[in-house]
Coordinates of C-alpha atoms and ligand atoms in Angstrom, one line a residue:
M315 CA 18.0 2.3 9.7
Y316 CA 15.7 3.0 6.8
H317 CA 12.1 4.1 6.7
A318 CA 9.0 2.1 5.5
A319 CA 7.1 4.4 3.1
V320 CA 3.6 3.6 1.9
T321 CA 4.0 3.6 -2.0
G322 CA 0.8 1.8 -3.0
W323 CA -2.7 1.1 -1.8
G324 CA -5.7 -0.8 -3.0
M325 CA -9.0 -2.2 -1.8
Y326 CA -11.7 -4.7 -2.9
V327 CA -15.3 -5.0 -1.7
P328 CA -17.8 -7.5 -3.0
E329 CA -20.6 -6.0 -5.2
H330 CA -23.5 -7.5 -3.2
V331 CA -24.9 -4.8 -0.9
L332 CA -26.8 -6.0 2.1
T333 CA -28.9 -3.2 3.6
N334 CA -30.4 -3.0 7.1
D335 CA -33.8 -3.4 5.5
D336 CA -32.6 -6.6 3.8
L337 CA -31.7 -7.9 7.2
T338 CA -35.2 -7.3 8.5
Q339 CA -36.4 -9.9 6.0
F340 CA -34.9 -12.7 8.1
M341 CA -34.1 -11.1 11.5
D342 CA -36.0 -9.3 14.2
T343 CA -34.4 -5.9 13.8
S344 CA -34.9 -2.5 12.1
D345 CA -33.0 0.0 10.1
E346 CA -33.7 2.6 12.8
W347 CA -32.2 0.4 15.6
I348 CA -29.1 -0.5 13.6
R349 CA -28.4 3.0 12.5
S350 CA -28.9 4.7 15.8
R351 CA -26.8 2.1 17.8
T352 CA -24.0 1.6 15.2
G353 CA -24.2 4.1 12.4
I354 CA -24.3 1.3 9.9
R355 CA -26.6 1.6 6.9
E356 CA -25.3 -1.3 4.7
R357 CA -22.5 -3.8 4.3
R358 CA -20.9 -5.8 1.5
V359 CA -21.3 -9.6 1.5
A360 CA -19.0 -11.9 -0.5
G361 CA -20.7 -13.9 -3.4
A362 CA -20.4 -17.5 -4.3
T363 CA -17.2 -17.2 -6.2
E364 CA -15.5 -14.8 -3.7
T365 CA -13.2 -16.0 -0.9
T366 CA -10.8 -14.3 1.5
T367 CA -8.0 -15.1 -0.9
T368 CA -9.7 -13.6 -4.0
M369 CA -10.6 -10.4 -2.1
A370 CA -7.0 -10.2 -0.7
A371 CA -5.4 -10.8 -4.0
A372 CA -7.6 -8.1 -5.7
A373 CA -6.6 -5.5 -3.1
G374 CA -2.9 -6.6 -3.2
R375 CA -2.9 -6.4 -7.0
A376 CA -4.3 -2.9 -6.9
A377 CA -1.7 -1.8 -4.3
C378 CA 1.2 -3.1 -6.5
L379 CA -0.2 -1.4 -9.5
K380 CA -0.5 1.9 -7.6
A381 CA 3.1 1.5 -6.3
G382 CA 4.3 0.8 -9.9
I383 CA 5.9 -2.5 -9.0
D384 CA 5.4 -5.9 -10.5
P385 CA 4.3 -8.6 -7.9
T386 CA 7.4 -10.6 -8.9
E387 CA 9.4 -7.8 -7.2
L388 CA 7.7 -8.4 -3.8
E389 CA 9.9 -9.9 -1.1
L390 CA 7.3 -10.5 1.6
I391 CA 3.5 -10.8 1.8
I392 CA 1.7 -10.7 5.1
V393 CA -2.0 -11.2 5.3
G394 CA -3.9 -10.1 8.4
T395 CA -7.0 -12.2 8.7
F396 CA -9.0 -14.2 11.2
T397 CA -11.2 -15.8 8.4
P398 CA -8.7 -17.7 6.2
D399 CA -10.2 -20.0 3.6
Q400 CA -8.3 -22.9 5.1
Y401 CA -6.1 -23.5 8.1
M402 CA -3.4 -24.5 5.6
P403 CA -2.0 -23.3 3.3
S404 CA -2.0 -19.8 4.6
T405 CA -4.0 -17.1 2.8
A406 CA -0.7 -15.3 2.1
S407 CA 0.7 -18.3 0.2
L408 CA -2.5 -18.6 -1.8
V409 CA -2.4 -14.8 -2.6
Q410 CA 1.3 -15.2 -3.5
H411 CA 0.3 -17.8 -6.1
E412 CA -2.7 -15.7 -7.4
L413 CA -0.4 -12.7 -7.9
G414 CA 2.5 -14.6 -9.3
A415 CA 4.7 -13.1 -6.6
S416 CA 7.2 -15.9 -6.9
S417 CA 10.1 -14.3 -5.0
A418 CA 8.0 -13.4 -1.9
A419 CA 8.0 -15.0 1.5
A420 CA 4.4 -15.2 2.8
F421 CA 2.6 -15.7 6.1
D422 CA -0.7 -14.9 7.8
L423 CA -1.1 -13.0 11.0
N424 CA -4.1 -13.4 13.2
T425 CA -4.9 -10.7 15.8
A426 CA -8.5 -10.5 14.6
C427 CA -9.6 -7.0 13.6
S428 CA -6.3 -5.3 14.6
G429 CA -4.5 -7.6 12.1
F430 CA -3.8 -5.1 9.4
V431 CA -2.0 -2.7 11.7
Y432 CA -0.2 -5.6 13.4
A433 CA 0.9 -6.8 10.0
M434 CA 2.0 -3.4 9.0
A435 CA 4.1 -3.2 12.2
V436 CA 5.7 -6.5 11.5
G437 CA 6.3 -5.8 7.8
S438 CA 7.8 -2.3 8.5
Q439 CA 10.5 -4.0 10.7
F440 CA 11.8 -5.9 7.7
V441 CA 11.9 -2.7 5.6
Q442 CA 13.4 -0.5 8.3
T443 CA 16.3 -3.0 9.1
G444 CA 17.0 -3.2 5.4
A445 CA 16.2 -6.9 5.2
Y446 CA 13.5 -6.3 2.5
S447 CA 12.7 -3.3 0.4
R448 CA 9.2 -4.3 -1.0
V449 CA 6.6 -5.7 1.3
L450 CA 2.9 -6.2 0.6
I451 CA 0.6 -5.9 3.7
I452 CA -3.0 -7.0 3.2
G453 CA -6.0 -7.0 5.6
A454 CA -8.8 -9.3 4.4
D455 CA -11.8 -10.8 6.1
F456 CA -14.9 -12.8 5.1
A457 CA -16.7 -12.6 8.4
S458 CA -20.2 -13.2 6.9
R459 CA -19.4 -16.9 6.6
F460 CA -19.0 -17.1 10.4
L461 CA -22.1 -15.0 11.4
D462 CA -25.0 -16.6 13.2
Y463 CA -28.0 -14.6 11.8
S464 CA -30.1 -15.5 14.8
D465 CA -27.7 -13.5 16.9
R466 CA -29.0 -10.0 16.0
G467 CA -26.6 -8.2 18.3
T468 CA -23.6 -9.5 16.4
A469 CA -24.6 -10.4 12.9
I470 CA -25.6 -6.8 12.0
L471 CA -22.1 -5.5 12.6
F472 CA -19.9 -7.1 10.0
G473 CA -19.2 -6.9 6.3
D474 CA -16.6 -8.5 4.0
G475 CA -13.7 -6.9 2.1
A476 CA -10.0 -6.4 1.7
G477 CA -7.4 -3.6 1.7
A478 CA -3.7 -3.5 1.1
V479 CA -0.6 -1.3 1.1
V480 CA 2.9 -1.7 -0.3
L481 CA 5.7 -0.6 2.0
Q482 CA 9.0 0.3 0.4
R483 CA 12.4 1.3 1.7
S484 CA 12.8 5.1 2.0
E485 CA 15.8 7.3 2.9
K486 CA 13.4 10.0 4.3
K487 CA 11.5 10.1 7.5
E488 CA 8.1 9.0 6.1
G489 CA 5.7 6.1 6.2
V490 CA 5.5 4.2 9.5
L491 CA 6.8 6.6 12.1
S492 CA 5.7 4.7 15.2
I493 CA 3.8 1.7 16.4
E494 CA 2.0 0.7 19.5
L495 CA 0.8 -2.9 19.9
G496 CA -0.9 -4.7 22.8
S497 CA -3.0 -7.6 23.9
D498 CA -5.2 -8.5 26.9
G499 CA -5.8 -12.2 26.8
S500 CA -7.6 -12.1 30.1
A501 CA -10.5 -10.5 28.2
G502 CA -10.4 -12.8 25.2
R503 CA -13.7 -14.5 26.1
H504 CA -15.6 -11.3 25.1
L505 CA -15.0 -11.9 21.3
T506 CA -14.5 -15.4 20.0
L507 CA -14.8 -17.5 16.9
G508 CA -14.8 -21.2 17.5
G509 CA -14.6 -22.4 21.1
A510 CA -12.3 -25.1 22.4
E511 CA -15.0 -27.6 21.3
S512 CA -14.1 -26.8 17.7
F513 CA -10.5 -28.1 18.2
V514 CA -10.8 -31.5 19.9
G515 CA -7.9 -34.0 19.7
L516 CA -8.0 -37.7 19.4
N517 CA -9.1 -38.3 22.9
G518 CA -11.6 -35.5 23.1
A519 CA -15.3 -35.4 22.4
R520 CA -16.1 -35.8 18.7
K521 CA -18.9 -33.3 18.5
I522 CA -17.8 -30.4 16.3
D523 CA -20.1 -27.4 16.0
R524 CA -20.0 -25.0 13.2
P525 CA -18.0 -22.1 14.6
F526 CA -19.7 -18.7 14.9
L527 CA -18.5 -15.3 15.9
K528 CA -19.7 -14.6 19.4
M529 CA -19.4 -11.3 21.2
N530 CA -20.2 -9.5 24.5
G531 CA -21.0 -6.2 22.8
A532 CA -21.1 -4.0 25.9
E533 CA -17.6 -5.2 27.1
V534 CA -16.1 -4.8 23.7
F535 CA -17.6 -1.3 23.4
R536 CA -16.1 -0.2 26.7
F537 CA -12.7 -1.7 25.9
A538 CA -12.7 -0.2 22.4
V539 CA -13.4 3.4 23.6
R540 CA -10.6 3.2 26.2
I541 CA -8.0 1.5 24.2
M542 CA -8.4 3.6 21.1
G543 CA -7.7 6.8 23.1
E544 CA -4.8 5.3 24.9
A545 CA -3.1 3.6 21.9
A546 CA -3.6 6.7 19.7
A547 CA -2.0 8.9 22.3
T548 CA 1.0 6.6 22.9
A549 CA 1.7 6.1 19.2
T550 CA 1.6 9.9 18.6
T551 CA 4.0 10.5 21.5
K552 CA 6.3 7.8 20.2
A553 CA 6.4 9.5 16.8
G554 CA 7.5 12.7 18.6
L555 CA 4.3 14.4 17.7
T556 CA 1.2 15.9 19.4
F557 CA -2.4 15.7 18.3
D558 CA -2.1 19.1 16.8
D559 CA 0.3 17.6 14.3
I560 CA -2.2 14.8 13.3
D561 CA -4.1 15.6 10.1
L562 CA -6.3 12.5 10.1
L563 CA -7.4 9.9 12.5
I564 CA -8.4 6.5 11.0
P565 CA -10.0 4.4 13.6
H566 CA -11.2 0.8 13.1
Q567 CA -14.7 1.0 11.7
A568 CA -16.7 -1.0 14.2
N569 CA -19.4 1.4 15.4
S570 CA -19.8 5.1 14.9
R571 CA -20.6 5.6 18.6
I572 CA -17.3 4.0 19.5
I573 CA -15.5 6.3 17.1
E574 CA -17.3 9.4 18.4
A575 CA -16.6 8.5 22.0
A576 CA -12.9 7.8 21.3
A577 CA -12.5 11.0 19.2
K578 CA -14.1 13.0 22.0
R579 CA -11.7 11.6 24.5
L580 CA -8.8 12.6 22.2
Q581 CA -10.4 16.0 21.6
M582 CA -10.1 15.3 17.9
P583 CA -12.6 17.4 15.8
R584 CA -15.0 15.5 13.6
E585 CA -13.5 16.8 10.4
R586 CA -10.2 15.1 11.3
V587 CA -11.8 11.6 11.8
W588 CA -12.4 9.3 8.9
V589 CA -15.8 7.4 9.1
N590 CA -17.2 5.0 6.5
V591 CA -18.8 2.4 8.8
D592 CA -22.2 3.5 7.4
R593 CA -21.3 1.9 4.0
Y594 CA -19.2 -1.1 4.9
A595 CA -19.9 -1.9 8.5
N596 CA -17.0 -3.7 10.3
T597 CA -14.8 -5.3 7.6
S598 CA -12.4 -6.5 10.3
C599 CA -8.8 -6.5 9.0
A600 CA -9.9 -4.7 5.8
S601 CA -11.4 -1.7 7.7
I602 CA -8.3 0.5 8.0
P603 CA -6.7 0.0 4.6
I604 CA -10.2 0.6 3.0
C605 CA -10.3 3.9 4.9
L606 CA -6.7 4.8 3.7
V607 CA -7.7 4.2 0.1
E608 CA -10.9 6.2 0.3
A609 CA -9.2 9.1 2.1
E610 CA -6.5 9.3 -0.5
Q611 CA -8.9 8.9 -3.4
T612 CA -11.1 11.8 -2.2
G613 CA -8.1 14.1 -1.7
R614 CA -8.5 14.0 2.1
L615 CA -5.1 12.4 2.5
T616 CA -2.1 14.0 0.7
D617 CA 1.7 13.8 0.8
G618 CA 3.2 15.0 4.0
M619 CA 0.1 14.5 6.2
N620 CA 0.4 12.6 9.5
V621 CA -2.2 9.9 10.0
V622 CA -3.0 7.9 13.1
V623 CA -4.5 4.5 12.4
I624 CA -5.9 2.4 15.3
G625 CA -7.2 -1.1 15.2
F626 CA -8.7 -3.2 18.0
G627 CA -10.3 -6.7 18.1
G628 CA -10.4 -10.2 19.3
G629 CA -7.6 -11.2 21.7
L630 CA -8.5 -8.7 22.9
T631 CA -5.8 -6.9 20.9
W632 CA -5.0 -3.4 19.8
A633 CA -2.6 -1.8 17.4
A634 CA -1.9 1.9 16.5
A635 CA 0.5 3.5 14.2
V636 CA 1.4 7.0 13.0
L637 CA 2.0 7.2 9.2
R638 CA 3.5 10.1 7.3
W639 CA 1.9 9.9 3.9
G640 CA 4.2 10.2 0.8
A641 CA 7.2 8.4 -0.6
T642 CA 9.7 11.2 -1.5
G643 CA 12.7 9.2 -0.2
V644 CA 12.1 6.0 -2.2
K645 CA 14.9 5.6 -4.8
R646 CA 14.0 5.4 -8.5
G647 CA 13.5 1.8 -9.3
D648 CA 12.0 1.2 -5.9
A649 CA 8.8 3.2 -6.8
T650 CA 7.5 5.2 -9.7
Ligands
COA1244 N1 -32.1 -5.1 16.5 C1 -33.0 -4.8 17.4 N2 -32.7 -4.9 18.7 C2 -31.5 -5.4 19.1 C3 -30.6 -5.8 18.1 C4 -30.9 -5.6 16.8 N3 -30.0 -5.9 15.8 N4 -29.5 -6.3 18.8 C5 -29.8 -6.2 20.1 N5 -31.0 -5.7 20.3 C6 -31.7 -5.4 21.5 C7 -31.1 -6.3 22.7 O1 -31.8 -7.5 22.6 C8 -31.5 -5.4 23.9 O2 -32.9 -5.7 24.2 P1 -33.3 -5.9 25.7 O3 -32.9 -4.7 26.4 O4 -34.8 -6.1 25.5 O5 -32.5 -7.1 26.1 C9 -31.5 -4.0 23.3 O6 -31.5 -4.1 21.9 C10 -30.2 -3.2 23.8 O7 -29.1 -4.0 23.5 P2 -27.7 -3.5 24.0 O8 -26.8 -4.7 23.9 O9 -27.8 -2.8 25.3 O10 -27.4 -2.4 22.9 P3 -26.2 -1.5 22.8 O11 -26.6 -0.1 22.7 O12 -25.1 -1.9 23.8 O13 -25.5 -1.9 21.3 C11 -23.9 -3.2 20.2 C12 -25.2 -3.2 21.1 C13 -23.5 -4.6 19.9 C14 -24.3 -2.4 18.9 C15 -22.8 -2.4 20.9 O14 -22.6 -3.0 22.2 C16 -21.5 -2.5 20.2 O15 -21.3 -2.0 19.1 N6 -20.4 -3.1 20.8 C17 -19.1 -3.2 20.3 C18 -19.1 -4.3 19.3 C19 -17.9 -4.3 18.4 O16 -17.3 -3.3 18.1 N7 -17.4 -5.5 18.0 C20 -16.4 -5.7 17.1 C21 -15.0 -5.4 17.6 S1 -13.8 -5.7 16.5

């Protein structure tokens, strides 16, 4: 067995900043309410020429550049997203074309906001078994196109963006050390996009409503706090580590109160928890890779550090992984 090291990382967020005060122009809300209940100050919203594909491709291109590989060398591209531009072709195939990654297999994976960590779990299997040695994992979402701005409890929470990592074959124990995935379909009704009425067949009713993201916030809140603690603990144990060995916790950025409550359960001090929900809100599948990029860029994440990443979302699903940052065991020619 090989190891799947993280050799490159990249992110993309749209330029357009939508602040809480901007939202008050067309919604009955306030900056004070949003900040105190969620920690969010502003979010990025895709412009007229931006799509899930363009954002994903920009993040993927940046990750390849950082890894020092040409996209033509990629063997697999997986895009975690629940907001593809079309049902078909997949976002991953569209990204493959944008990047000129002509040798890569490509597919999308939809586990809602836990999609990036799920995709990383799947991609790492191909690397660890030796099937592939260069895999691009992208998390990208354009949730703002599915928000109902008259639903103030939901619309305030989301922003758009993309993030990506390159996984490469390594001879050393680094990169993805453990994964912990799960799903509870019995609670799926608490977070939905497009009900059964959006998918009628030939003999069904023909009324098709525009699909919107719908959420039972309180239920999702409770689930998130519980599952983040449990999944982080299990992934850490599976990696043969304890929380004392964890240098940085990167939770899905949905709500700062959820993050604080989960960190408290895990007895993880604030300085070891990455938070940027104030600037981007919940960017769904992009949330965790954006955090990885920012943590690395600010010097908070350096070679040899152990990081726990934890995603959760519609399904309801969850996904945690322990990563050891660095790529010392990647052979020359496989990384710079
Ligand atoms: N501005 C002002 N008031 C608002 C509001 C807004 N944007 N949204 C809701 N309210 C009101 C509600 O109508 C309610 O008023 P009422 O008591 O008169 O009915 C009041 O604020 C309290 O609402 P409540 O739902 O109890 O707030 P909360 O503290 O539970 O916070 C969420 C709501 C949505 C922020 C919180 O439940 C949450 O973050 N849940 C998790 C969501 C999540 O993470 N989803 C993504 C998962 S990937």
